[in-house]
């Protein structure tokens, strides 16, 4: 019983002492370092295709980028006679984002396939032609091809449409317009649908490319006075990129504060992994490590309600360490890119200097 009384007395004494030891003011913590990892995110081309089946297709070892499908259903009913229908496929760079005057694509795509297909009932064999006129954004004619077609007697539905293909090689990279003139000379038929799309193999002949992005505005939430920004000593950003896609290049990035003063200009390099003479990746991945220390002149841009940025992406003619020019790039489903890194923030944690909405304790 005496031991129990002594034990209870000790608890009471410790509790009273503890109350006197709790400070009336939360102490400041200088040079407190917080590390926030990005994690490692690996995306293979195959995974990208599975997430975006409309725009990316894989056939065997070849990856295709697919355009939107253009359709015509307003087809006149002509029991016996001639028919002329026009479709177009337009793949254009967004003019409000891309500076077309400064952008230049020199590389070519080694294979692009155009599909024209349709549905309907043909009571006798139909003959006709398809004319393909492909022009660049400068209205220069890239291709002007007319091919004869024959549609045998039959019923063509969604499971069994009639289909015609046009295979092109050495097709310029960049935006273009593809006009399709579909003509049936004379037959007994009823058509209900005509559609077309193209898909380009990610198999490039590299000659150097440059894409320039206009100055863009990015809105920010302007922080109130006396926020953690006032207490930050430094911010270090570390970026790790591991590249197994056979395309190397660099991103030149500029950041401006709201008054229009440039606060950052830097170049981010994407290392080219080793490639063989067919343009396929071989050997280890390309690795790029980038560390940026944000001083007060940079992170003070967040005192404004917006910032501005401009970028230039360059894929130059690449030369390997042995001095050989990399002329081809063949992107495969197993190719990937990994992005990782972390942010390290050093600050003085002083709860008494924070605004009420940012109080920690």
Coordinates of N, CA, C and O in Angstrom, one line a residue, residues 183-352:
X183 N -14.1 9.4 -105.4 CA -14.9 9.5 -106.6 C -15.3 8.1 -107.0 O -14.5 7.2 -107.1
X184 N -16.6 7.9 -107.2 CA -17.2 6.6 -107.8 C -17.7 7.1 -109.2 O -18.6 7.9 -109.2
X185 N -17.3 6.5 -110.3 CA -17.7 6.9 -111.6 C -19.2 6.5 -111.9 O -19.9 7.4 -112.3
X186 N -19.5 5.3 -111.7 CA -20.9 4.9 -111.9 C -21.1 3.5 -111.4 O -20.3 2.6 -111.6
X187 N -22.2 3.3 -110.7 CA -22.6 2.0 -110.2 C -24.0 2.0 -109.6 O -24.5 3.1 -109.4
X188 N -24.5 0.9 -109.2 CA -25.7 0.8 -108.5 C -25.4 0.5 -107.0 O -25.0 -0.6 -106.6
X189 N -25.5 1.5 -106.1 CA -25.0 1.4 -104.8 C -25.8 2.3 -103.9 O -26.5 3.3 -104.3
X190 N -25.6 2.1 -102.6 CA -26.1 3.0 -101.5 C -25.0 3.1 -100.5 O -24.7 2.0 -99.8
X191 N -24.4 4.3 -100.2 CA -23.4 4.4 -99.2 C -23.9 5.1 -98.0 O -24.7 6.1 -98.1
X192 N -23.5 4.7 -96.8 CA -24.0 5.3 -95.6 C -22.8 6.0 -94.8 O -23.1 6.8 -93.9
X193 N -21.6 5.7 -95.1 CA -20.5 6.2 -94.3 C -19.2 6.2 -95.1 O -18.9 5.2 -95.8
X194 N -18.4 7.3 -95.0 CA -17.1 7.3 -95.5 C -16.2 7.9 -94.5 O -16.5 9.0 -93.9
X195 N -15.1 7.3 -94.1 CA -14.2 7.8 -93.1 C -12.7 7.6 -93.5 O -12.4 6.9 -94.4
X196 N -11.9 8.4 -92.9 CA -10.4 8.4 -93.2 C -9.6 8.8 -91.9 O -10.1 9.6 -91.1
X197 N -8.5 8.2 -91.8 CA -7.5 8.6 -90.8 C -6.1 8.2 -91.2 O -6.0 7.4 -92.2
X198 N -5.1 8.7 -90.6 CA -3.7 8.3 -90.9 C -3.0 7.9 -89.6 O -3.4 8.3 -88.5
X199 N -2.0 7.1 -89.8 CA -1.1 6.8 -88.6 C 0.3 6.7 -89.1 O 0.6 6.2 -90.2
X200 N 1.2 7.3 -88.3 CA 2.6 7.5 -88.7 C 3.4 6.6 -87.7 O 3.2 6.7 -86.5
X201 N 4.3 5.9 -88.3 CA 5.2 5.1 -87.5 C 6.3 6.0 -86.8 O 6.7 6.9 -87.4
X202 N 6.5 5.7 -85.5 CA 7.6 6.5 -84.8 C 8.9 6.0 -85.2 O 9.7 5.4 -84.4
X203 N 9.2 6.2 -86.5 CA 10.5 5.8 -87.1 C 11.0 7.0 -87.9 O 10.4 7.3 -88.9
X204 N 12.0 7.7 -87.3 CA 12.3 9.0 -87.9 C 13.7 9.0 -88.5 O 14.6 8.2 -88.2
X205 N 13.8 9.8 -89.5 CA 15.1 10.1 -90.1 C 15.5 11.5 -89.6 O 14.9 12.5 -90.0
X206 N 16.5 11.6 -88.7 CA 16.8 12.8 -88.0 C 17.6 13.8 -88.8 O 18.7 13.4 -89.2
X207 N 17.1 15.0 -88.9 CA 17.8 16.1 -89.6 C 17.9 17.4 -88.8 O 18.3 18.4 -89.3
X208 N 17.3 17.3 -87.6 CA 17.3 18.5 -86.7 C 16.0 19.2 -86.7 O 15.4 19.5 -87.7
X209 N 15.5 19.5 -85.5 CA 14.2 20.1 -85.3 C 14.3 21.2 -84.2 O 15.1 21.1 -83.3
X210 N 13.4 22.2 -84.3 CA 13.3 23.2 -83.3 C 11.8 23.6 -83.2 O 11.2 24.0 -84.1
X211 N 11.3 23.6 -81.9 CA 10.0 24.0 -81.6 C 10.0 25.1 -80.6 O 10.5 24.9 -79.5
X212 N 9.5 26.3 -80.9 CA 9.5 27.4 -80.0 C 8.1 27.7 -79.4 O 7.1 27.8 -80.2
X213 N 8.0 27.8 -78.1 CA 6.7 28.1 -77.5 C 6.6 29.6 -77.1 O 7.6 30.2 -76.6
X214 N 5.5 30.2 -77.5 CA 5.3 31.6 -77.2 C 5.4 31.9 -75.7 O 5.2 30.9 -74.9
X215 N 5.6 33.1 -75.3 CA 5.5 33.5 -73.9 C 4.1 33.2 -73.4 O 3.1 33.6 -74.0
X216 N 4.1 32.4 -72.3 CA 2.8 32.0 -71.8 C 2.6 32.5 -70.4 O 3.6 32.7 -69.6
X217 N 1.4 32.8 -70.0 CA 1.0 33.3 -68.7 C 0.5 32.2 -67.8 O -0.3 31.3 -68.2
X218 N 1.0 32.1 -66.6 CA 0.6 31.1 -65.6 C 0.1 31.8 -64.4 O 0.9 32.5 -63.7
X219 N -1.2 31.7 -64.1 CA -1.7 32.3 -62.9 C -1.3 31.6 -61.6 O -1.1 30.4 -61.5
X220 N -1.1 32.4 -60.5 CA -0.7 31.9 -59.2 C -1.7 32.4 -58.2 O -2.4 33.4 -58.4
X221 N -1.7 31.8 -57.1 CA -2.5 32.3 -55.9 C -1.5 33.1 -55.1 O -0.5 32.6 -54.5
X222 N -1.7 34.4 -55.1 CA -0.8 35.3 -54.4 C -0.9 35.1 -52.9 O -2.0 35.2 -52.3
X223 N 0.2 34.7 -52.2 CA 0.1 34.4 -50.8 C 0.0 35.7 -50.0 O 0.4 36.8 -50.4
X224 N -0.7 35.6 -48.8 CA -0.8 36.8 -47.9 C 0.5 37.1 -47.3 O 1.5 36.4 -47.4
X225 N 0.5 38.3 -46.6 CA 1.8 38.7 -45.9 C 2.1 37.7 -44.8 O 1.2 37.1 -44.2
X226 N 3.3 37.6 -44.5 CA 3.8 36.8 -43.3 C 3.4 35.4 -43.5 O 2.8 34.8 -42.7
X227 N 3.8 34.8 -44.6 CA 3.6 33.4 -44.9 C 4.9 32.6 -44.8 O 6.0 33.3 -44.6
X228 N 4.9 31.3 -44.9 CA 6.2 30.6 -44.9 C 7.2 31.1 -45.9 O 8.4 30.9 -45.7
X229 N 6.8 31.8 -47.0 CA 7.8 32.3 -47.9 C 8.8 33.3 -47.2 O 9.9 33.4 -47.6
X230 N 8.3 34.0 -46.2 CA 9.2 34.9 -45.5 C 10.2 34.2 -44.7 O 11.2 34.8 -44.3
X231 N 10.0 32.9 -44.5 CA 10.9 32.2 -43.6 C 11.9 31.3 -44.3 O 12.7 30.6 -43.7
X232 N 11.7 31.2 -45.6 CA 12.5 30.2 -46.4 C 14.0 30.7 -46.6 O 14.2 31.9 -47.0
X233 N 14.9 29.9 -46.3 CA 16.3 30.2 -46.5 C 16.8 29.8 -47.9 O 17.5 30.5 -48.6
X234 N 16.4 28.6 -48.3 CA 16.8 28.1 -49.7 C 15.9 27.0 -50.1 O 15.3 26.3 -49.3
X235 N 15.8 26.8 -51.4 CA 15.1 25.7 -52.0 C 16.0 25.1 -53.1 O 16.5 25.8 -53.9
X236 N 16.3 23.8 -52.9 CA 17.1 23.1 -53.9 C 16.2 22.1 -54.7 O 15.5 21.3 -54.0
X237 N 16.2 22.2 -56.0 CA 15.4 21.3 -56.8 C 16.3 20.3 -57.5 O 17.3 20.8 -58.2
X238 N 16.2 19.0 -57.4 CA 17.0 18.0 -58.0 C 16.1 17.2 -59.0 O 15.0 16.7 -58.5
X239 N 16.5 17.1 -60.2 CA 15.7 16.4 -61.2 C 16.5 15.3 -61.8 O 17.7 15.5 -62.2
X240 N 16.0 14.1 -61.8 CA 16.7 12.9 -62.4 C 15.9 12.4 -63.6 O 14.7 12.0 -63.4
X241 N 16.5 12.3 -64.8 CA 15.8 11.8 -65.9 C 16.6 10.6 -66.5 O 17.8 10.8 -66.7
X242 N 16.0 9.5 -66.6 CA 16.6 8.3 -67.3 C 15.8 8.0 -68.5 O 14.6 7.8 -68.5
X243 N 16.5 8.1 -69.7 CA 15.9 8.1 -71.0 C 16.3 6.8 -71.7 O 17.5 6.6 -71.9
X244 N 15.3 6.0 -72.2 CA 15.6 4.9 -73.0 C 14.8 5.0 -74.3 O 14.5 4.1 -75.0
X245 N 14.5 6.3 -74.7 CA 13.9 6.6 -76.0 C 14.9 7.1 -76.9 O 15.7 8.0 -76.5
X246 N 15.1 6.6 -78.2 CA 16.2 7.0 -79.0 C 16.1 8.4 -79.6 O 16.3 8.7 -80.8
X247 N 15.8 9.4 -78.7 CA 15.7 10.8 -79.1 C 16.4 11.6 -78.0 O 16.0 11.6 -76.9
X248 N 17.4 12.3 -78.4 CA 18.1 13.2 -77.5 C 17.8 14.7 -77.8 O 17.3 15.0 -78.9
X249 N 18.0 15.6 -76.9 CA 17.7 17.0 -77.2 C 17.9 17.8 -76.0 O 18.5 17.4 -75.0
X250 N 17.4 19.0 -76.1 CA 17.5 20.0 -75.0 C 16.3 20.9 -74.9 O 15.7 21.2 -75.9
X251 N 16.0 21.3 -73.7 CA 14.9 22.2 -73.4 C 15.6 23.5 -72.9 O 16.2 23.4 -71.8
X252 N 15.4 24.6 -73.5 CA 15.9 25.9 -73.1 C 14.7 26.6 -72.5 O 13.7 26.9 -73.2
X253 N 14.7 26.9 -71.2 CA 13.5 27.4 -70.5 C 13.9 28.8 -69.8 O 14.9 28.9 -69.2
X254 N 12.9 29.7 -70.0 CA 13.1 31.0 -69.4 C 11.9 31.3 -68.5 O 10.7 31.1 -69.0
X255 N 12.1 31.9 -67.4 CA 11.0 32.3 -66.4 C 11.1 33.7 -66.1 O 12.1 34.3 -65.9
X256 N 9.9 34.4 -66.2 CA 9.8 35.8 -66.0 C 8.8 36.1 -64.8 O 7.8 35.5 -64.8
X257 N 9.1 37.1 -64.0 CA 8.1 37.5 -63.0 C 7.1 38.4 -63.7 O 7.2 38.8 -64.9
X258 N 6.0 38.8 -62.9 CA 5.0 39.6 -63.5 C 5.4 41.0 -64.1 O 4.9 41.4 -65.1
X259 N 6.4 41.7 -63.4 CA 6.8 42.9 -64.1 C 7.6 42.7 -65.4 O 8.0 43.7 -66.0
X260 N 7.9 41.5 -65.7 CA 8.5 41.2 -67.0 C 10.0 41.0 -66.9 O 10.7 40.9 -67.9
X261 N 10.6 40.9 -65.7 CA 12.0 40.7 -65.5 C 12.3 39.2 -65.5 O 11.6 38.4 -64.9
X262 N 13.3 38.8 -66.3 CA 13.7 37.4 -66.4 C 14.4 37.0 -65.2 O 15.5 37.6 -64.8
X263 N 14.0 35.9 -64.5 CA 14.6 35.5 -63.3 C 15.2 34.1 -63.4 O 15.9 33.6 -62.5
X264 N 15.0 33.5 -64.6 CA 15.7 32.2 -64.8 C 15.8 31.9 -66.3 O 14.9 32.2 -67.0
X265 N 17.0 31.5 -66.7 CA 17.3 31.0 -68.0 C 18.2 29.8 -67.9 O 19.4 30.0 -67.4
X266 N 17.8 28.7 -68.3 CA 18.6 27.5 -68.1 C 18.3 26.5 -69.2 O 17.2 26.5 -69.9
X267 N 19.2 25.5 -69.4 CA 19.1 24.5 -70.4 C 19.0 23.1 -69.7 O 19.9 22.8 -68.9
X268 N 18.0 22.3 -70.1 CA 17.8 21.0 -69.6 C 18.2 20.0 -70.7 O 17.5 20.1 -71.8
X269 N 19.1 19.2 -70.5 CA 19.5 18.3 -71.6 C 18.9 16.9 -71.3 O 18.9 16.4 -70.2
X270 N 18.4 16.3 -72.4 CA 17.9 14.9 -72.4 C 18.9 14.1 -73.1 O 19.1 14.2 -74.3
X271 N 19.7 13.3 -72.3 CA 20.8 12.5 -72.9 C 20.2 11.4 -73.9 O 19.2 10.7 -73.6
X272 N 20.9 11.2 -75.0 CA 20.6 10.2 -75.9 C 21.2 8.9 -75.5 O 22.4 8.8 -75.2
X273 N 20.4 7.8 -75.3 CA 21.0 6.5 -74.9 C 21.7 5.9 -76.1 O 21.5 6.4 -77.3
X274 N 22.6 5.0 -75.9 CA 23.3 4.3 -77.1 C 22.2 3.7 -78.1 O 21.2 3.1 -77.6
X275 N 22.5 3.9 -79.4 CA 21.6 3.3 -80.4 C 22.4 2.5 -81.4 O 23.6 2.8 -81.6
X276 N 21.8 1.5 -82.0 CA 22.5 0.8 -83.0 C 22.3 1.4 -84.4 O 21.6 2.5 -84.5
X277 N 22.8 0.8 -85.5 CA 22.7 1.4 -86.8 C 21.3 1.4 -87.4 O 21.0 1.9 -88.4
X278 N 20.3 0.7 -86.7 CA 18.9 0.8 -87.1 C 18.1 1.8 -86.4 O 16.9 2.0 -86.7
X279 N 18.7 2.5 -85.5 CA 18.1 3.6 -84.7 C 17.4 3.1 -83.4 O 16.7 3.8 -82.8
X280 N 17.6 1.8 -83.1 CA 17.0 1.2 -81.9 C 18.0 1.4 -80.7 O 19.2 1.3 -80.9
X281 N 17.4 1.6 -79.5 CA 18.2 1.7 -78.3 C 19.0 0.4 -78.0 O 18.4 -0.7 -78.2
X282 N 20.1 0.6 -77.5 CA 20.9 -0.6 -77.1 C 21.9 -0.1 -75.9 O 22.3 1.0 -75.9
X283 N 22.2 -1.0 -75.0 CA 23.1 -0.7 -73.9 C 22.4 0.1 -72.8 O 21.1 0.1 -72.7
X284 N 23.1 0.9 -72.0 CA 22.5 1.5 -70.9 C 21.7 2.7 -71.3 O 21.8 3.2 -72.4
X285 N 20.8 3.2 -70.4 CA 20.0 4.3 -70.6 C 20.8 5.6 -70.5 O 21.8 5.7 -69.9
X286 N 20.2 6.7 -71.1 CA 20.8 8.0 -70.9 C 20.4 8.6 -69.6 O 19.2 8.5 -69.3
X287 N 21.3 9.2 -68.9 CA 21.0 9.7 -67.5 C 21.3 11.2 -67.5 O 22.3 11.6 -68.0
X288 N 20.4 11.9 -66.9 CA 20.6 13.4 -66.7 C 20.2 13.7 -65.3 O 19.1 13.4 -64.8
X289 N 21.1 14.4 -64.6 CA 20.9 14.9 -63.3 C 21.0 16.4 -63.3 O 22.0 17.0 -63.8
X290 N 20.0 17.1 -62.7 CA 20.0 18.5 -62.7 C 19.6 19.0 -61.3 O 18.7 18.5 -60.7
X291 N 20.4 20.0 -60.8 CA 20.2 20.6 -59.5 C 20.1 22.1 -59.7 O 21.0 22.7 -60.3
X292 N 19.0 22.7 -59.1 CA 18.8 24.1 -59.2 C 18.6 24.6 -57.8 O 17.7 24.1 -57.1
X293 N 19.4 25.6 -57.4 CA 19.1 26.3 -56.1 C 18.4 27.6 -56.4 O 18.8 28.4 -57.1
X294 N 17.2 27.7 -55.7 CA 16.3 28.8 -55.9 C 16.7 29.8 -54.8 O 16.4 29.6 -53.6
X295 N 17.3 31.0 -55.2 CA 17.5 32.0 -54.2 C 16.3 32.9 -54.1 O 15.3 32.7 -54.8
X296 N 16.5 34.0 -53.3 CA 15.3 34.8 -53.1 C 14.8 35.5 -54.3 O 13.7 35.8 -54.5
X297 N 15.7 35.8 -55.3 CA 15.3 36.5 -56.5 C 14.4 35.6 -57.3 O 13.6 36.1 -58.2
X298 N 14.4 34.3 -57.1 CA 13.6 33.4 -57.9 C 12.3 33.1 -57.2 O 11.2 33.2 -57.8
X299 N 12.3 32.7 -55.9 CA 11.1 32.3 -55.3 C 10.2 33.4 -54.9 O 9.1 33.3 -54.5
X300 N 10.8 34.7 -55.0 CA 9.9 35.8 -54.7 C 9.0 36.1 -55.9 O 8.1 36.9 -55.8
X301 N 9.1 35.4 -57.0 CA 8.1 35.5 -58.1 C 6.7 35.1 -57.6 O 5.7 35.6 -58.1
X302 N 6.7 34.3 -56.5 CA 5.4 33.8 -56.0 C 4.7 34.9 -55.2 O 3.6 34.7 -54.7
X303 N 5.3 36.1 -55.1 CA 4.7 37.2 -54.4 C 3.7 37.8 -55.3 O 2.8 38.6 -54.9
X304 N 3.7 37.5 -56.7 CA 2.8 38.0 -57.7 C 1.7 37.0 -57.9 O 1.8 35.9 -57.6
X305 N 0.7 37.5 -58.6 CA -0.5 36.6 -58.9 C -0.3 35.8 -60.2 O -1.1 35.0 -60.6
X306 N 0.8 36.1 -61.0 CA 1.1 35.3 -62.2 C 2.6 35.4 -62.5 O 3.3 36.3 -62.0
X307 N 3.0 34.4 -63.3 CA 4.4 34.4 -63.8 C 4.3 34.1 -65.3 O 3.2 33.8 -65.8
X308 N 5.4 34.3 -66.0 CA 5.4 34.0 -67.5 C 6.6 33.1 -67.8 O 7.6 33.1 -67.1
X309 N 6.4 32.3 -68.8 CA 7.5 31.4 -69.2 C 7.6 31.3 -70.7 O 6.6 31.5 -71.4
X310 N 8.7 30.9 -71.2 CA 8.9 30.7 -72.6 C 9.9 29.5 -72.8 O 10.8 29.4 -71.9
X311 N 9.7 28.7 -73.8 CA 10.6 27.5 -73.9 C 10.9 27.3 -75.4 O 10.2 27.7 -76.3
X312 N 12.0 26.6 -75.6 CA 12.4 26.2 -76.9 C 12.9 24.7 -76.8 O 13.8 24.4 -76.0
X313 N 12.3 23.8 -77.6 CA 12.7 22.4 -77.6 C 13.5 22.2 -78.8 O 13.1 22.5 -79.9
X314 N 14.7 21.6 -78.7 CA 15.6 21.3 -79.8 C 16.0 19.9 -79.8 O 16.3 19.3 -78.8
X315 N 15.8 19.3 -81.0 CA 16.3 17.9 -81.2 C 17.3 18.0 -82.4 O 17.0 18.0 -83.5
X316 N 18.6 18.2 -82.0 CA 19.6 18.5 -83.1 C 20.0 17.2 -83.7 O 19.7 16.1 -83.3
X317 N 20.7 17.4 -84.8 CA 21.4 16.2 -85.4 C 22.4 15.7 -84.4 O 23.3 16.5 -83.9
X318 N 22.3 14.5 -83.9 CA 23.0 14.0 -82.8 C 24.3 13.2 -83.2 O 24.2 12.5 -84.2
X319 N 25.3 13.4 -82.5 CA 26.6 12.7 -82.7 C 26.9 11.9 -81.5 O 26.9 12.5 -80.4
X320 N 27.3 10.7 -81.6 CA 27.6 9.8 -80.5 C 29.0 10.1 -80.0 O 29.8 10.9 -80.6
X321 N 29.4 9.5 -78.9 CA 30.7 9.7 -78.3 C 31.8 9.3 -79.3 O 32.9 9.8 -79.3
X322 N 31.5 8.3 -80.1 CA 32.5 7.8 -81.1 C 32.6 8.7 -82.3 O 33.4 8.4 -83.2
X323 N 31.7 9.7 -82.4 CA 31.8 10.6 -83.5 C 30.8 10.2 -84.7 O 30.8 10.9 -85.7
X324 N 30.0 9.2 -84.5 CA 29.1 8.8 -85.5 C 27.8 9.6 -85.4 O 27.3 9.8 -84.4
X325 N 27.3 10.0 -86.6 CA 26.0 10.7 -86.6 C 24.8 9.8 -86.5 O 24.8 8.7 -87.1
X326 N 23.9 10.1 -85.5 CA 22.7 9.3 -85.3 C 21.7 9.7 -86.4 O 21.1 10.8 -86.3
X327 N 21.4 8.9 -87.4 CA 20.6 9.3 -88.5 C 19.1 8.8 -88.3 O 18.2 9.4 -88.9
X328 N 18.9 7.8 -87.5 CA 17.6 7.2 -87.4 C 17.2 7.1 -85.9 O 18.0 6.9 -85.0
X329 N 15.9 7.1 -85.7 CA 15.3 6.8 -84.4 C 14.1 6.0 -84.5 O 13.1 6.4 -85.2
X330 N 14.2 4.8 -84.0 CA 13.1 3.8 -84.1 C 12.6 3.6 -82.7 O 13.2 3.0 -81.8
X331 N 11.4 4.1 -82.4 CA 10.8 4.0 -81.0 C 10.1 2.7 -80.9 O 9.2 2.4 -81.7
X332 N 10.4 1.9 -79.9 CA 9.8 0.6 -79.7 C 8.9 0.6 -78.4 O 9.0 1.5 -77.6
X333 N 8.0 -0.4 -78.3 CA 7.1 -0.4 -77.2 C 7.8 -0.5 -75.8 O 7.3 -0.1 -74.8
X334 N 9.0 -1.2 -75.8 CA 9.7 -1.4 -74.6 C 10.5 -0.1 -74.1 O 11.0 -0.1 -73.0
X335 N 10.6 0.9 -75.0 CA 11.3 2.1 -74.6 C 10.6 2.8 -73.6 O 9.4 2.8 -73.4
X336 N 11.3 3.6 -72.8 CA 10.7 4.3 -71.6 C 11.5 5.5 -71.2 O 12.6 5.8 -71.7
X337 N 10.9 6.3 -70.3 CA 11.5 7.4 -69.7 C 11.1 7.5 -68.2 O 9.9 7.2 -67.9
X338 N 12.1 7.7 -67.4 CA 11.8 7.8 -65.9 C 12.1 9.2 -65.4 O 13.2 9.7 -65.7
X339 N 11.2 9.7 -64.6 CA 11.4 11.0 -64.1 C 11.3 10.9 -62.5 O 10.4 10.3 -62.0
X340 N 12.3 11.5 -61.9 CA 12.3 11.4 -60.4 C 13.1 12.6 -59.9 O 13.4 13.6 -60.6
X341 N 13.3 12.7 -58.6 CA 14.0 13.8 -58.0 C 13.3 14.2 -56.7 O 12.5 13.5 -56.1
X342 N 13.7 15.3 -56.1 CA 13.2 15.8 -54.9 C 13.4 17.3 -54.7 O 14.2 17.9 -55.4
X343 N 12.7 17.9 -53.8 CA 12.8 19.3 -53.4 C 13.3 19.3 -52.0 O 12.7 18.6 -51.1
X344 N 14.3 20.1 -51.7 CA 14.8 20.2 -50.3 C 14.6 21.7 -49.9 O 15.1 22.6 -50.6
X345 N 13.8 21.9 -48.9 CA 13.5 23.3 -48.4 C 14.2 23.5 -47.0 O 14.0 22.7 -46.1
X346 N 14.9 24.5 -46.9 CA 15.5 24.9 -45.6 C 14.8 26.2 -45.2 O 14.8 27.2 -45.9
X347 N 14.3 26.2 -44.0 CA 13.5 27.3 -43.5 C 13.7 27.5 -42.0 O 14.1 26.6 -41.3
X348 N 13.3 28.7 -41.5 CA 13.3 28.9 -40.1 C 11.8 28.8 -39.7 O 11.0 29.7 -40.1
X349 N 11.5 27.8 -38.9 CA 10.1 27.6 -38.5 C 9.8 28.5 -37.2 O 10.4 28.2 -36.1
X350 N 9.1 29.5 -37.4 CA 8.7 30.4 -36.2 C 7.2 30.6 -36.3 O 6.7 31.4 -37.0
X351 N 6.5 29.8 -35.5 CA 5.0 29.8 -35.6 C 4.5 31.2 -35.2 O 3.4 31.6 -35.7
X352 N 5.2 32.0 -34.4 CA 4.6 33.2 -33.9 C 4.7 34.3 -35.0 O 4.0 35.3 -34.9

